[in-house]
mmCIF file of C-alpha atoms in Angstrom:
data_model
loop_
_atom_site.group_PDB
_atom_site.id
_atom_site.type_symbol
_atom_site.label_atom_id
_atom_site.label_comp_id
_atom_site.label_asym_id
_atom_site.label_seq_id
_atom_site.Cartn_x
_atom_site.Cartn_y
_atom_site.Cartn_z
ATOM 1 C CA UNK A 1351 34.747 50.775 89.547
ATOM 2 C CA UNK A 1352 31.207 49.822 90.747
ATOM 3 C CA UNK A 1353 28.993 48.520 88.023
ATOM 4 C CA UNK A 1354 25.548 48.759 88.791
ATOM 5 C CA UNK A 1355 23.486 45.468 86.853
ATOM 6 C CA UNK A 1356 20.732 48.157 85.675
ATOM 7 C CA UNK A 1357 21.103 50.611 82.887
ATOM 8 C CA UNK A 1358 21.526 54.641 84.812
ATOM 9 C CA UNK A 1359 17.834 55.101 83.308
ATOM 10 C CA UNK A 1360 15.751 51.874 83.463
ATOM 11 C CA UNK A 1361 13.622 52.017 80.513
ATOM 12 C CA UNK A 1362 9.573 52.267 81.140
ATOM 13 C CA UNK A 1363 8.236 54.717 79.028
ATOM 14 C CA UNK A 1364 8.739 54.631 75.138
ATOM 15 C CA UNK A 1365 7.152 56.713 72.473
ATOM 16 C CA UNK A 1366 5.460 55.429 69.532
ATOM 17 C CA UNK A 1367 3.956 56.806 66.531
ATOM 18 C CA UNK A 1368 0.832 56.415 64.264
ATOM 19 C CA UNK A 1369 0.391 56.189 60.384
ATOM 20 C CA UNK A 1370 -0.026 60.251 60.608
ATOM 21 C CA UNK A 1371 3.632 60.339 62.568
ATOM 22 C CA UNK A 1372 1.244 61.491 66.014
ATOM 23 C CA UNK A 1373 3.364 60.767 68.801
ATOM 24 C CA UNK A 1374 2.395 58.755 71.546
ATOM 25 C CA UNK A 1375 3.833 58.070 75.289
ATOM 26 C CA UNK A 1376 3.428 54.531 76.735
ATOM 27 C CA UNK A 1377 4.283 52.766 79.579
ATOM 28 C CA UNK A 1378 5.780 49.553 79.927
ATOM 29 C CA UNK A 1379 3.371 47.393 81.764
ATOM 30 C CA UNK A 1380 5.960 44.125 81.613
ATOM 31 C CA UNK A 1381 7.795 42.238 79.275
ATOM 32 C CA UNK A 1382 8.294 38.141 79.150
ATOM 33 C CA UNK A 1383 10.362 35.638 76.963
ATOM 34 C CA UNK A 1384 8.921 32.726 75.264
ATOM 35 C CA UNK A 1385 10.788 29.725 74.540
ATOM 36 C CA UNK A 1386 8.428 27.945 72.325
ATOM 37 C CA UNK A 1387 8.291 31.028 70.139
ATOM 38 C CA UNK A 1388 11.681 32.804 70.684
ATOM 39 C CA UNK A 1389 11.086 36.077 71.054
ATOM 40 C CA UNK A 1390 10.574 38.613 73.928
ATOM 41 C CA UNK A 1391 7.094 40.544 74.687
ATOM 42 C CA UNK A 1392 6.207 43.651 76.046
ATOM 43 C CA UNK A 1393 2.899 44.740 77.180
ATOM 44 C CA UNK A 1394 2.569 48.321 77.009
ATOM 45 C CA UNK A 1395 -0.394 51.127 78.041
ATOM 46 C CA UNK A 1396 -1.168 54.880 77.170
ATOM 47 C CA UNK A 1397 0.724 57.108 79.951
ATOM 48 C CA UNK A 1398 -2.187 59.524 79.896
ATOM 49 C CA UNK A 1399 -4.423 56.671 80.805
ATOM 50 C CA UNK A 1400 -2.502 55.756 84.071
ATOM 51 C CA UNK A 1401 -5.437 56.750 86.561
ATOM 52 C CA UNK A 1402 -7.894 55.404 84.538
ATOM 53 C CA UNK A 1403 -10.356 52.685 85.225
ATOM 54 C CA UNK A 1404 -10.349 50.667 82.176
ATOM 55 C CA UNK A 1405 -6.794 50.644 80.425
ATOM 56 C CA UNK A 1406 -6.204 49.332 76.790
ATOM 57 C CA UNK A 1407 -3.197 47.384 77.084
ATOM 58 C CA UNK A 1408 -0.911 46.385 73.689
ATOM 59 C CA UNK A 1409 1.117 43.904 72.884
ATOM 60 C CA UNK A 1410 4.141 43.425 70.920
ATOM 61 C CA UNK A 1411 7.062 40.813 70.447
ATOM 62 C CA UNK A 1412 10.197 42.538 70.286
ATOM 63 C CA UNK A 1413 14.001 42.706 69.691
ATOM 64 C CA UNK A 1414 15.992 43.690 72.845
ATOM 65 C CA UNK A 1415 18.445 46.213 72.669
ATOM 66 C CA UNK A 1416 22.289 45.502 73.681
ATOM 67 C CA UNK A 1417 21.089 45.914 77.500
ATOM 68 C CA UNK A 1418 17.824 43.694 76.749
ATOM 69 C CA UNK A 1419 15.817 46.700 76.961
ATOM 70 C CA UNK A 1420 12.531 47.515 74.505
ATOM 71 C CA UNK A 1421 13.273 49.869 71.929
ATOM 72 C CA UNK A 1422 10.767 51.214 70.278
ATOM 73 C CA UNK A 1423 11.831 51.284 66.597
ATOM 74 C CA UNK A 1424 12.116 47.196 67.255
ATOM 75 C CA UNK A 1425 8.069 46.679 68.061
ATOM 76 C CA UNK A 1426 6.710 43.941 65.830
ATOM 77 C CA UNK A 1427 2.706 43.482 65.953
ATOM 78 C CA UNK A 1428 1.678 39.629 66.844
ATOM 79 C CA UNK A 1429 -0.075 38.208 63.772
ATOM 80 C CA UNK A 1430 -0.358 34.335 64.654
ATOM 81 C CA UNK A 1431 -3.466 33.161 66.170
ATOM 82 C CA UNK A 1432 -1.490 30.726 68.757
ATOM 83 C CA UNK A 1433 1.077 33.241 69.831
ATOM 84 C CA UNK A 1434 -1.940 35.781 70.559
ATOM 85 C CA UNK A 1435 -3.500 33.499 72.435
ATOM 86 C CA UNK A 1436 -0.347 32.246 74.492
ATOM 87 C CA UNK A 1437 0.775 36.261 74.886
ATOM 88 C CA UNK A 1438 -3.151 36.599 75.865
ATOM 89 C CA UNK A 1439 -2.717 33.761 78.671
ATOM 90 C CA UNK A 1440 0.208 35.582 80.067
ATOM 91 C CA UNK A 1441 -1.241 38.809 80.273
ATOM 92 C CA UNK A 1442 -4.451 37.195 81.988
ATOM 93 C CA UNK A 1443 -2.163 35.559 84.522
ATOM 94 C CA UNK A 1444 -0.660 38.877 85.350
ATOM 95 C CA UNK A 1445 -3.496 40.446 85.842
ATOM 96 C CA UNK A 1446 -5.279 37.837 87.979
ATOM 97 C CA UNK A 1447 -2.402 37.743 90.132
ATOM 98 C CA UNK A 1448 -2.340 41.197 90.176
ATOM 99 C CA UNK A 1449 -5.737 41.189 91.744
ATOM 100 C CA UNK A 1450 -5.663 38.793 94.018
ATOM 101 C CA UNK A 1451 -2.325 40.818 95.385
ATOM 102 C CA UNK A 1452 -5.263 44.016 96.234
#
């Protein structure tokens, strides 16, 4: 039997919902681990903003699943100054990398 490393469907959308239970598709830009904090992060966007200029990234730590995949009902907002501004850092490094790589 060949076992492939990946889950059959790699995870990169999931679907979140409001206070009002609207349903909302997002994309998962990346995800990290910290080891000063513990926890895994995910950075995730609106779907229907893909092809948009400006895109209003979120961030969440989060529980992995049994394959270390994001599930959505395990999203957990980032309260503490220090780990917004260390998730913040991360995110800027991705994205000035991600420019320079244009």
């Amino acid at each position: 039997m060949n076992e492939n490393p990946q889950s059959p469907k790699d995870l990169d959308e999931v679907i979140l919902s409001d206070d009002q239970g609207n349903e909302d598709v997002y994309k998962i830009l990346f995800t990290f681990d910290s080891e000063d904090y513990g926890k895994s992060y995910v950075f995730l966007y609106p779907k229907n903003a893909e092809d948009s200029d400006e895109i209003e990234v979120q961030a969440f730590s989060f529980t992995p699943d049994e394959n270390g995949d994001v599930d959505a009902g395990e999203l957990n907002p980032i309260e503490d100054e220090e780990e917004w501004d260390m998730v913040q850092e991360v995110l800027n490094t991705f994205t000035e990398d991600d420019e320079q790589g244009e």
